[in-house]
PDB file of C-alpha atoms in Angstrom:
ATOM      1  CA  MET G   1       0.000   0.000   0.000  1.00  0.00           C
ATOM      2  CA  ALA G   2       2.991   2.315  -0.171  1.00  0.00           C
ATOM      3  CA  TYR G   3       1.826   3.559  -3.577  1.00  0.00           C
ATOM      4  CA  ALA G   4      -1.606   4.365  -2.133  1.00  0.00           C
ATOM      5  CA  MET G   5      -0.073   6.335   0.717  1.00  0.00           C
ATOM      6  CA  ASP G   6       2.026   8.274  -1.772  1.00  0.00           C
ATOM      7  CA  ALA G   7      -1.169   9.070  -3.683  1.00  0.00           C
ATOM      8  CA  LEU G   8      -2.798  10.236  -0.451  1.00  0.00           C
ATOM      9  CA  SER G   9       0.119  12.550   0.290  1.00  0.00           C
ATOM     10  CA  LYS G  10      -0.281  14.160  -3.140  1.00  0.00           C
ATOM     11  CA  LEU G  11      -3.996  14.661  -2.576  1.00  0.00           C
ATOM     12  CA  PHE G  12      -3.277  16.734   0.525  1.00  0.00           C
ATOM     13  CA  ALA G  13      -0.191  18.437  -0.948  1.00  0.00           C
ATOM     14  CA  CYS G  14       2.067  17.011   1.743  1.00  0.00           C
ATOM     15  CA  LYS G  15       5.778  17.394   2.298  1.00  0.00           C
ATOM     16  CA  LYS G  16       7.965  14.343   2.900  1.00  0.00           C
ATOM     17  CA  VAL G  17       9.817  14.851   6.179  1.00  0.00           C
ATOM     18  CA  LYS G  18      11.261  11.428   6.956  1.00  0.00           C
ATOM     19  CA  ALA G  19      12.292   8.389   4.930  1.00  0.00           C
ATOM     20  CA  ALA G  20      14.527   5.321   4.993  1.00  0.00           C
ATOM     21  CA  ASP G  21      16.056   2.849   2.578  1.00  0.00           C
ATOM     22  CA  ARG G  22      14.996  -0.800   2.303  1.00  0.00           C
ATOM     23  CA  CYS G  23      17.798  -2.112   4.518  1.00  0.00           C
ATOM     24  CA  LEU G  24      19.015  -1.125   7.982  1.00  0.00           C
ATOM     25  CA  GLY G  25      17.743   2.389   7.354  1.00  0.00           C
ATOM     26  CA  ASN G  26      14.431   0.835   8.353  1.00  0.00           C
ATOM     27  CA  LEU G  27      15.686   0.296  11.882  1.00  0.00           C
ATOM     28  CA  GLN G  28      17.175   3.782  11.918  1.00  0.00           C
ATOM     29  CA  TYR G  29      13.705   5.109  11.018  1.00  0.00           C
ATOM     30  CA  TYR G  30      12.030   3.463  14.016  1.00  0.00           C
ATOM     31  CA  SER G  31      14.795   4.204  16.526  1.00  0.00           C
ATOM     32  CA  LYS G  32      14.326   6.979  19.051  1.00  0.00           C
ATOM     33  CA  THR G  33      18.014   7.852  18.821  1.00  0.00           C
ATOM     34  CA  PRO G  34      20.545   7.262  16.021  1.00  0.00           C
ATOM     35  CA  LEU G  35      22.085   3.810  16.100  1.00  0.00           C
ATOM     36  CA  SER G  36      25.534   3.761  17.643  1.00  0.00           C
ATOM     37  CA  ASP G  37      26.380   0.066  17.375  1.00  0.00           C
ATOM     38  CA  PRO G  38      29.942   0.019  15.967  1.00  0.00           C
ATOM     39  CA  VAL G  39      29.269  -3.229  14.083  1.00  0.00           C
ATOM     40  CA  TRP G  40      27.009  -1.359  11.654  1.00  0.00           C
ATOM     41  CA  THR G  41      28.447   1.513   9.652  1.00  0.00           C
ATOM     42  CA  PRO G  42      25.799   3.508   7.745  1.00  0.00           C
ATOM     43  CA  GLY G  43      26.520   3.620   4.033  1.00  0.00           C
ATOM     44  CA  THR G  44      28.019   0.140   3.781  1.00  0.00           C
ATOM     45  CA  PRO G  45      26.649  -2.228   1.126  1.00  0.00           C
ATOM     46  CA  PRO G  46      23.247  -3.636   2.181  1.00  0.00           C
ATOM     47  CA  GLY G  47      23.386  -6.628   4.454  1.00  0.00           C
ATOM     48  CA  THR G  48      27.172  -6.775   4.761  1.00  0.00           C
ATOM     49  CA  SER G  49      27.621  -5.115   8.145  1.00  0.00           C
ATOM     50  CA  ILE G  50      24.900  -5.363  10.765  1.00  0.00           C
ATOM     51  CA  PRO G  51      24.527  -5.223  14.564  1.00  0.00           C
ATOM     52  CA  ASP G  52      25.746  -8.423  16.214  1.00  0.00           C
ATOM     53  CA  TRP G  53      22.347  -8.966  17.863  1.00  0.00           C
ATOM     54  CA  TYR G  54      20.532  -9.166  14.521  1.00  0.00           C
ATOM     55  CA  VAL G  55      19.069 -12.665  13.971  1.00  0.00           C
ATOM     56  CA  HIS G  56      18.542 -13.832  10.403  1.00  0.00           C
ATOM     57  CA  ILE G  57      15.534 -15.974   9.539  1.00  0.00           C
ATOM     58  CA  ASN G  58      17.718 -18.791   8.199  1.00  0.00           C
ATOM     59  CA  GLU G  59      20.158 -18.956  11.096  1.00  0.00           C
ATOM     60  CA  THR G  60      20.411 -22.202  13.033  1.00  0.00           C
ATOM     61  CA  HIS G  61      20.006 -20.422  16.371  1.00  0.00           C
ATOM     62  CA  LYS G  62      16.467 -19.127  16.114  1.00  0.00           C
ATOM     63  CA  PRO G  63      14.442 -17.287  18.763  1.00  0.00           C
ATOM     64  CA  ASP G  64      11.264 -18.671  20.300  1.00  0.00           C
ATOM     65  CA  TYR G  65       8.574 -17.796  17.778  1.00  0.00           C
ATOM     66  CA  LYS G  66       5.720 -18.350  20.257  1.00  0.00           C
ATOM     67  CA  GLY G  67       3.339 -19.523  17.559  1.00  0.00           C
ATOM     68  CA  ALA G  68       3.483 -19.714  13.781  1.00  0.00           C
ATOM     69  CA  LYS G  69       6.931 -19.101  12.350  1.00  0.00           C
ATOM     70  CA  PRO G  70       7.778 -15.917  10.448  1.00  0.00           C
ATOM     71  CA  VAL G  71       7.527 -16.031   6.667  1.00  0.00           C
ATOM     72  CA  GLY G  72       9.952 -13.361   5.562  1.00  0.00           C
ATOM     73  CA  PRO G  73      12.191 -12.064   4.373  1.00  0.00           C
ATOM     74  CA  CYS G  74      12.558 -14.738   1.716  1.00  0.00           C
ATOM     75  CA  ILE G  75      14.178 -13.230  -1.372  1.00  0.00           C
ATOM     76  CA  TYR G  76      16.252 -10.004  -1.325  1.00  0.00           C
ATOM     77  CA  GLY G  77      16.081  -9.773   2.462  1.00  0.00           C
ATOM     78  CA  ASN G  78      17.042 -13.414   2.707  1.00  0.00           C
ATOM     79  CA  LEU G  79      20.236 -12.758   0.763  1.00  0.00           C
ATOM     80  CA  HIS G  80      20.968  -9.358   2.341  1.00  0.00           C
ATOM     81  CA  ARG G  81      20.576  -9.493   6.105  1.00  0.00           C
ATOM     82  CA  GLY G  82      18.724  -6.556   7.571  1.00  0.00           C
ATOM     83  CA  CYS G  83      16.910  -5.726   4.332  1.00  0.00           C
ATOM     84  CA  MET G  84      13.315  -5.905   3.173  1.00  0.00           C
ATOM     85  CA  ASP G  85      12.303  -8.018   0.191  1.00  0.00           C
ATOM     86  CA  CYS G  86      10.425  -5.126  -1.386  1.00  0.00           C
ATOM     87  CA  SER G  87      12.131  -1.984  -2.627  1.00  0.00           C
ATOM     88  CA  SER G  88       9.649   0.283  -0.840  1.00  0.00           C
ATOM     89  CA  SER G  89      10.544   1.806   2.508  1.00  0.00           C
ATOM     90  CA  PRO G  90       8.928   3.669   5.428  1.00  0.00           C
ATOM     91  CA  ARG G  91       8.274   7.371   4.995  1.00  0.00           C
ATOM     92  CA  ALA G  92       6.447  10.206   6.754  1.00  0.00           C
ATOM     93  CA  TYR G  93       4.609  13.259   5.401  1.00  0.00           C
ATOM     94  CA  GLU G  94       3.446  16.473   7.033  1.00  0.00           C
ATOM     95  CA  CYS G  95       0.272  17.921   5.575  1.00  0.00           C
ATOM     96  CA  SER G  96      -2.536  20.358   6.269  1.00  0.00           C
ATOM     97  CA  HIS G  97      -6.287  19.809   5.969  1.00  0.00           C
ATOM     98  CA  ASN G  98      -8.810  22.592   6.630  1.00  0.00           C
ATOM     99  CA  GLY G  99      -6.125  24.502   8.460  1.00  0.00           C
ATOM    100  CA  GLN G 100      -5.312  21.575  10.760  1.00  0.00           C
ATOM    101  CA  PRO G 101      -1.957  19.732  10.759  1.00  0.00           C
ATOM    102  CA  LEU G 102      -2.064  16.207   9.384  1.00  0.00           C
ATOM    103  CA  ARG G 103       0.636  13.553   9.475  1.00  0.00           C
ATOM    104  CA  ILE G 104       0.705  10.517   7.210  1.00  0.00           C
ATOM    105  CA  GLU G 105       3.146   7.629   7.631  1.00  0.00           C
ATOM    106  CA  SER G 106       3.698   4.625   5.403  1.00  0.00           C
ATOM    107  CA  LEU G 107       5.420   1.895   7.416  1.00  0.00           C
ATOM    108  CA  GLY G 108       7.241  -1.149   6.076  1.00  0.00           C
ATOM    109  CA  MET G 109       5.189  -4.205   7.032  1.00  0.00           C
ATOM    110  CA  GLU G 110       5.621  -6.713   4.186  1.00  0.00           C
ATOM    111  CA  PHE G 111       4.331  -9.861   5.889  1.00  0.00           C
ATOM    112  CA  ALA G 112       1.960 -10.813   8.676  1.00  0.00           C
ATOM    113  CA  ARG G 113       5.093 -11.861  10.609  1.00  0.00           C
ATOM    114  CA  ASP G 114       8.650 -11.246   9.437  1.00  0.00           C
ATOM    115  CA  MET G 115      12.205 -10.499  10.547  1.00  0.00           C
ATOM    116  CA  ASP G 116      12.968  -7.630   8.143  1.00  0.00           C
ATOM    117  CA  THR G 117      13.411  -5.054  10.897  1.00  0.00           C
ATOM    118  CA  GLN G 118      14.626  -5.933  14.377  1.00  0.00           C
ATOM    119  CA  SER G 119      15.836  -4.172  17.500  1.00  0.00           C
ATOM    120  CA  LYS G 120      17.737  -5.284  20.574  1.00  0.00           C
ATOM    121  CA  LYS G 121      14.361  -5.735  22.245  1.00  0.00           C
ATOM    122  CA  TYR G 122      12.323  -7.298  19.439  1.00  0.00           C
ATOM    123  CA  ARG G 123      12.970  -9.898  16.733  1.00  0.00           C
ATOM    124  CA  PHE G 124       9.942  -9.207  14.526  1.00  0.00           C
ATOM    125  CA  SER G 125       9.139  -6.160  12.384  1.00  0.00           C
ATOM    126  CA  GLN G 126       5.563  -6.084  13.647  1.00  0.00           C
ATOM    127  CA  GLU G 127       6.748  -5.701  17.248  1.00  0.00           C
ATOM    128  CA  VAL G 128       9.118  -2.879  16.290  1.00  0.00           C
ATOM    129  CA  ILE G 129       6.367  -1.051  14.397  1.00  0.00           C
ATOM    130  CA  ALA G 130       3.808  -1.518  17.187  1.00  0.00           C
ATOM    131  CA  GLU G 131       6.184  -0.038  19.757  1.00  0.00           C
ATOM    132  CA  TYR G 132       7.006   2.842  17.402  1.00  0.00           C
ATOM    133  CA  LEU G 133       3.319   3.713  17.028  1.00  0.00           C
ATOM    134  CA  LYS G 134       2.720   3.471  20.767  1.00  0.00           C
ATOM    135  CA  ASP G 135       5.708   5.626  21.682  1.00  0.00           C
ATOM    136  CA  ASN G 136       5.227   8.319  19.040  1.00  0.00           C
ATOM    137  CA  TYR G 137       1.463   8.868  18.997  1.00  0.00           C
ATOM    138  CA  LYS G 138      -1.004   9.540  21.789  1.00  0.00           C
ATOM    139  CA  ARG G 139      -3.801   9.139  19.242  1.00  0.00           C
ATOM    140  CA  ILE G 140      -3.895   7.583  15.772  1.00  0.00           C
ATOM    141  CA  ASP G 141      -7.042   8.633  13.946  1.00  0.00           C
ATOM    142  CA  VAL G 142      -6.801   6.073  11.132  1.00  0.00           C
ATOM    143  CA  PHE G 143      -4.649   2.947  10.779  1.00  0.00           C
ATOM    144  CA  VAL G 144      -4.679   1.165   7.400  1.00  0.00           C
ATOM    145  CA  LEU G 145      -3.226  -2.333   7.114  1.00  0.00           C
ATOM    146  CA  SER G 146      -2.727  -4.608   4.100  1.00  0.00           C
ATOM    147  CA  VAL G 147      -0.509  -7.713   4.098  1.00  0.00           C
ATOM    148  CA  GLY G 148      -0.828 -10.934   2.157  1.00  0.00           C
ATOM    149  CA  LEU G 149       0.862 -10.908  -1.229  1.00  0.00           C
ATOM    150  CA  HIS G 150       4.334 -11.484   0.198  1.00  0.00           C
ATOM    151  CA  ASP G 151       2.960 -14.205   2.482  1.00  0.00           C
ATOM    152  CA  ILE G 152       1.468 -15.990  -0.522  1.00  0.00           C
ATOM    153  CA  GLY G 153       4.660 -15.742  -2.542  1.00  0.00           C
ATOM    154  CA  CYS G 154       6.972 -16.916   0.218  1.00  0.00           C
ATOM    155  CA  SER G 155       4.924 -19.496   2.099  1.00  0.00           C
ATOM    156  CA  LYS G 156       3.704 -21.672  -0.790  1.00  0.00           C
ATOM    157  CA  ALA G 157       0.256 -20.251  -0.090  1.00  0.00           C
ATOM    158  CA  ASP G 158       0.091 -21.571   3.498  1.00  0.00           C
ATOM    159  CA  HIS G 159      -3.082 -19.804   4.627  1.00  0.00           C
ATOM    160  CA  VAL G 160      -3.180 -21.628   7.987  1.00  0.00           C
ATOM    161  CA  SER G 161       0.011 -19.982   9.261  1.00  0.00           C
ATOM    162  CA  TYR G 162      -1.099 -16.732   7.642  1.00  0.00           C
ATOM    163  CA  ARG G 163      -4.279 -16.722   9.735  1.00  0.00           C
ATOM    164  CA  SER G 164      -2.303 -17.166  12.946  1.00  0.00           C
ATOM    165  CA  ASN G 165       0.333 -14.593  12.010  1.00  0.00           C
ATOM    166  CA  LEU G 166      -2.175 -11.970  10.891  1.00  0.00           C
ATOM    167  CA  ASP G 167      -4.234 -12.320  14.066  1.00  0.00           C
ATOM    168  CA  TRP G 168      -1.026 -11.970  16.108  1.00  0.00           C
ATOM    169  CA  ALA G 169       0.034  -8.853  14.175  1.00  0.00           C
ATOM    170  CA  MET G 170      -3.358  -7.175  14.516  1.00  0.00           C
ATOM    171  CA  LYS G 171      -3.469  -7.796  18.253  1.00  0.00           C
ATOM    172  CA  LEU G 172       0.003  -6.249  18.605  1.00  0.00           C
ATOM    173  CA  MET G 173      -1.120  -2.852  17.357  1.00  0.00           C
ATOM    174  CA  PRO G 174      -1.613  -0.249  20.126  1.00  0.00           C
ATOM    175  CA  ASP G 175      -4.941   0.708  21.693  1.00  0.00           C
ATOM    176  CA  ASN G 176      -4.595   4.370  20.710  1.00  0.00           C
ATOM    177  CA  ILE G 177      -6.005   3.709  17.215  1.00  0.00           C
ATOM    178  CA  VAL G 178      -9.459   5.176  16.613  1.00  0.00           C
ATOM    179  CA  LYS G 179     -10.305   3.747  13.177  1.00  0.00           C
ATOM    180  CA  ARG G 180      -8.838   0.517  11.773  1.00  0.00           C
ATOM    181  CA  ILE G 181      -9.136  -0.357   8.079  1.00  0.00           C
ATOM    182  CA  TYR G 182      -7.935  -3.522   6.388  1.00  0.00           C
ATOM    183  CA  ILE G 183      -7.453  -3.612   2.600  1.00  0.00           C
ATOM    184  CA  THR G 184      -7.480  -6.979   0.881  1.00  0.00           C
ATOM    185  CA  SER G 185      -4.823  -7.901  -1.684  1.00  0.00           C
ATOM    186  CA  SER G 186      -5.367  -6.928  -5.307  1.00  0.00           C
ATOM    187  CA  SER G 187      -5.338  -9.473  -8.115  1.00  0.00           C
ATOM    188  CA  ALA G 188      -2.191 -10.487  -9.953  1.00  0.00           C
ATOM    189  CA  SER G 189      -1.739  -9.767 -13.631  1.00  0.00           C
ATOM    190  CA  ALA G 190      -2.938 -12.543 -15.903  1.00  0.00           C
ATOM    191  CA  ARG G 191      -0.644 -11.218 -18.623  1.00  0.00           C
ATOM    192  CA  GLN G 192       2.715 -11.137 -16.827  1.00  0.00           C
ATOM    193  CA  ALA G 193       4.589 -14.090 -15.367  1.00  0.00           C
ATOM    194  CA  ALA G 194       5.938 -13.739 -11.844  1.00  0.00           C
ATOM    195  CA  PRO G 195       9.620 -14.631 -11.387  1.00  0.00           C
ATOM    196  CA  GLY G 196      10.981 -17.301  -9.059  1.00  0.00           C
ATOM    197  CA  LYS G 197       9.249 -17.706  -5.724  1.00  0.00           C
ATOM    198  CA  TRP G 198       6.565 -15.197  -6.674  1.00  0.00           C
ATOM    199  CA  VAL G 199       5.007 -17.685  -9.106  1.00  0.00           C
ATOM    200  CA  ASN G 200       2.254 -18.408  -6.535  1.00  0.00           C
ATOM    201  CA  LEU G 201       1.051 -14.843  -7.063  1.00  0.00           C
ATOM    202  CA  THR G 202       0.001 -15.607 -10.618  1.00  0.00           C
ATOM    203  CA  ARG G 203      -2.666 -17.933  -9.215  1.00  0.00           C
ATOM    204  CA  ASN G 204      -5.480 -15.639  -8.183  1.00  0.00           C
ATOM    205  CA  GLN G 205      -7.244 -18.465  -6.359  1.00  0.00           C
ATOM    206  CA  ASN G 206      -4.444 -18.199  -3.771  1.00  0.00           C
ATOM    207  CA  ILE G 207      -5.068 -14.484  -3.381  1.00  0.00           C
ATOM    208  CA  LEU G 208      -8.818 -15.025  -3.001  1.00  0.00           C
ATOM    209  CA  LYS G 209      -8.232 -17.669  -0.314  1.00  0.00           C
ATOM    210  CA  PHE G 210      -5.876 -15.416   1.636  1.00  0.00           C
ATOM    211  CA  ASN G 211      -8.300 -12.491   1.245  1.00  0.00           C
ATOM    212  CA  SER G 212     -11.097 -14.604   2.696  1.00  0.00           C
ATOM    213  CA  VAL G 213      -8.930 -15.488   5.693  1.00  0.00           C
ATOM    214  CA  ALA G 214      -7.850 -11.863   6.126  1.00  0.00           C
ATOM    215  CA  GLN G 215     -11.405 -10.516   6.047  1.00  0.00           C
ATOM    216  CA  THR G 216     -12.477 -12.916   8.787  1.00  0.00           C
ATOM    217  CA  VAL G 217      -9.474 -12.149  10.993  1.00  0.00           C
ATOM    218  CA  ALA G 218      -9.793  -8.399  10.368  1.00  0.00           C
ATOM    219  CA  MET G 219     -13.450  -8.260  11.373  1.00  0.00           C
ATOM    220  CA  GLN G 220     -12.713 -10.300  14.490  1.00  0.00           C
ATOM    221  CA  ASN G 221     -10.118  -7.660  15.446  1.00  0.00           C
ATOM    222  CA  GLY G 222     -12.371  -4.648  14.840  1.00  0.00           C
ATOM    223  CA  TYR G 223     -11.176  -3.648  11.367  1.00  0.00           C
ATOM    224  CA  ASP G 224     -13.426  -2.190   8.703  1.00  0.00           C
ATOM    225  CA  VAL G 225     -12.645  -4.143   5.511  1.00  0.00           C
ATOM    226  CA  LEU G 226     -12.108  -2.576   2.107  1.00  0.00           C
ATOM    227  CA  ASP G 227     -12.147  -5.378  -0.473  1.00  0.00           C
ATOM    228  CA  ALA G 228      -9.884  -4.158  -3.275  1.00  0.00           C
ATOM    229  CA  TYR G 229      -9.898  -7.376  -5.290  1.00  0.00           C
ATOM    230  CA  PRO G 230     -13.134  -6.828  -7.292  1.00  0.00           C
ATOM    231  CA  LEU G 231     -11.909  -3.385  -8.303  1.00  0.00           C
ATOM    232  CA  SER G 232      -8.461  -4.617  -9.287  1.00  0.00           C
ATOM    233  CA  VAL G 233      -9.745  -7.128 -11.879  1.00  0.00           C
ATOM    234  CA  LEU G 234     -11.403  -4.440 -13.977  1.00  0.00           C
ATOM    235  CA  PRO G 235      -9.752  -4.226 -17.445  1.00  0.00           C
ATOM    236  CA  MET G 236      -9.027  -0.504 -17.105  1.00  0.00           C
ATOM    237  CA  PHE G 237      -6.737  -1.256 -14.161  1.00  0.00           C
ATOM    238  CA  GLN G 238      -5.323  -4.541 -15.429  1.00  0.00           C
ATOM    239  CA  ASP G 239      -4.236  -2.820 -18.630  1.00  0.00           C
ATOM    240  CA  SER G 240      -2.174  -0.259 -16.705  1.00  0.00           C
ATOM    241  CA  MET G 241      -0.275  -2.658 -14.421  1.00  0.00           C
ATOM    242  CA  ARG G 242       3.437  -1.933 -13.978  1.00  0.00           C
ATOM    243  CA  ASP G 243       4.301  -5.587 -13.321  1.00  0.00           C
ATOM    244  CA  THR G 244       2.712  -8.737 -11.901  1.00  0.00           C
ATOM    245  CA  VAL G 245       1.268  -7.094  -8.773  1.00  0.00           C
ATOM    246  CA  HIS G 246       1.782  -3.314  -9.047  1.00  0.00           C
ATOM    247  CA  TYR G 247      -0.775  -1.058 -10.687  1.00  0.00           C
ATOM    248  CA  GLY G 248      -0.791   2.320 -12.388  1.00  0.00           C
ATOM    249  CA  SER G 249      -1.329   5.543 -10.449  1.00  0.00           C
ATOM    250  CA  VAL G 250      -5.044   5.793 -11.313  1.00  0.00           C
ATOM    251  CA  TYR G 251      -5.784   2.569  -9.421  1.00  0.00           C
ATOM    252  CA  TYR G 252      -4.085   3.806  -6.247  1.00  0.00           C
ATOM    253  CA  ASN G 253      -5.899   7.143  -6.520  1.00  0.00           C
ATOM    254  CA  VAL G 254      -9.198   5.246  -6.528  1.00  0.00           C
ATOM    255  CA  ILE G 255      -8.110   3.182  -3.507  1.00  0.00           C
ATOM    256  CA  VAL G 256      -7.293   6.377  -1.620  1.00  0.00           C
ATOM    257  CA  HIS G 257     -10.735   7.816  -2.330  1.00  0.00           C
ATOM    258  CA  LEU G 258     -12.363   4.592  -1.133  1.00  0.00           C
ATOM    259  CA  ILE G 259     -10.355   4.821   2.102  1.00  0.00           C
ATOM    260  CA  LEU G 260     -11.460   8.422   2.583  1.00  0.00           C
ATOM    261  CA  ASP G 261     -15.052   7.429   1.873  1.00  0.00           C
ATOM    262  CA  LYS G 262     -14.909   4.842   4.670  1.00  0.00           C
ATOM    263  CA  ILE G 263     -13.532   7.451   7.060  1.00  0.00           C
ATOM    264  CA  CYS G 264     -16.075  10.110   6.062  1.00  0.00           C
ATOM    265  CA  SER G 265     -19.000   7.684   6.148  1.00  0.00           C
ATOM    266  CA  GLU G 266     -18.336   7.123   9.847  1.00  0.00           C
ATOM    267  CA  GLU G 267     -18.335  10.872  10.415  1.00  0.00           C
ATOM    268  CA  ARG G 268     -21.613  11.218   8.510  1.00  0.00           C
ATOM    269  CA  LYS G 269     -23.225   8.471  10.585  1.00  0.00           C
ATOM    270  CA  ALA G 270     -22.028  10.130  13.805  1.00  0.00           C
ATOM    271  CA  THR G 271     -23.449  13.481  12.672  1.00  0.00           C
ATOM    272  CA  GLN G 272     -26.810  11.915  11.822  1.00  0.00           C
ATOM    273  CA  LEU G 273     -26.975  10.271  15.239  1.00  0.00           C
ATOM    274  CA  ARG G 274     -26.248  13.599  16.952  1.00  0.00           C
ATOM    275  CA  LEU G 275     -28.839  15.504  14.907  1.00  0.00           C
ATOM    276  CA  GLY G 276     -31.475  12.796  14.990  1.00  0.00           C
ATOM    277  CA  PRO G 277     -34.199  12.235  12.376  1.00  0.00           C
TER     278      PRO G 277
END
């Protein structure tokens, strides 16, 4: 959903104020203070020099997972320790709406449970992100979550573990969130072949199965669900796809407006209740 958040920032004419790269810059982004571990030197090639406490997903000495095992990273992050599989990265924007300050952040959660970003305290990205949200915000008006495509591609479409991991991730998120929205995964292109491990993404029946699981888990955890799949299969959006799973800018603009509609519909309902019939 990074592309959708970028589209949202353009809608409100925002200014990017914080960003990170796909590797250990992620951890730098979430840290309260700059990292000082001498084992990691910023600017070194990705994955070649990392803090000595960083635990890779494929290492023999693994932490106690306390449930379903993490899925990622499995491709780029698997080869470059401390990196995400995807080339996107966390970023923050400062905006203004009706004269009021507005902050938008796009955070790097690729899987329902992964080891992309760790800290000395936590081994999973989801734990690091949850603590970041809790420590940096007294109130989060809207929290939008969407994970699934990477889980499908890297887990051989294991929806049982996905259910457990997604429920765990949702329950980790702080209590200071007012509105929670879950967006289902979009369809894969029927015209473009996915490389390597991502071949499972070319089978839309896998995506539909994971979406069904995600909708159930999301509703159980108090999320309002936006089902993006039916929209994504429309020819006008399929024809503008950048690759197997990424769409053109028009599609993400539509997604943003659907998110805003869900937010505003709640406000309209609240207003009607206050005013009465």
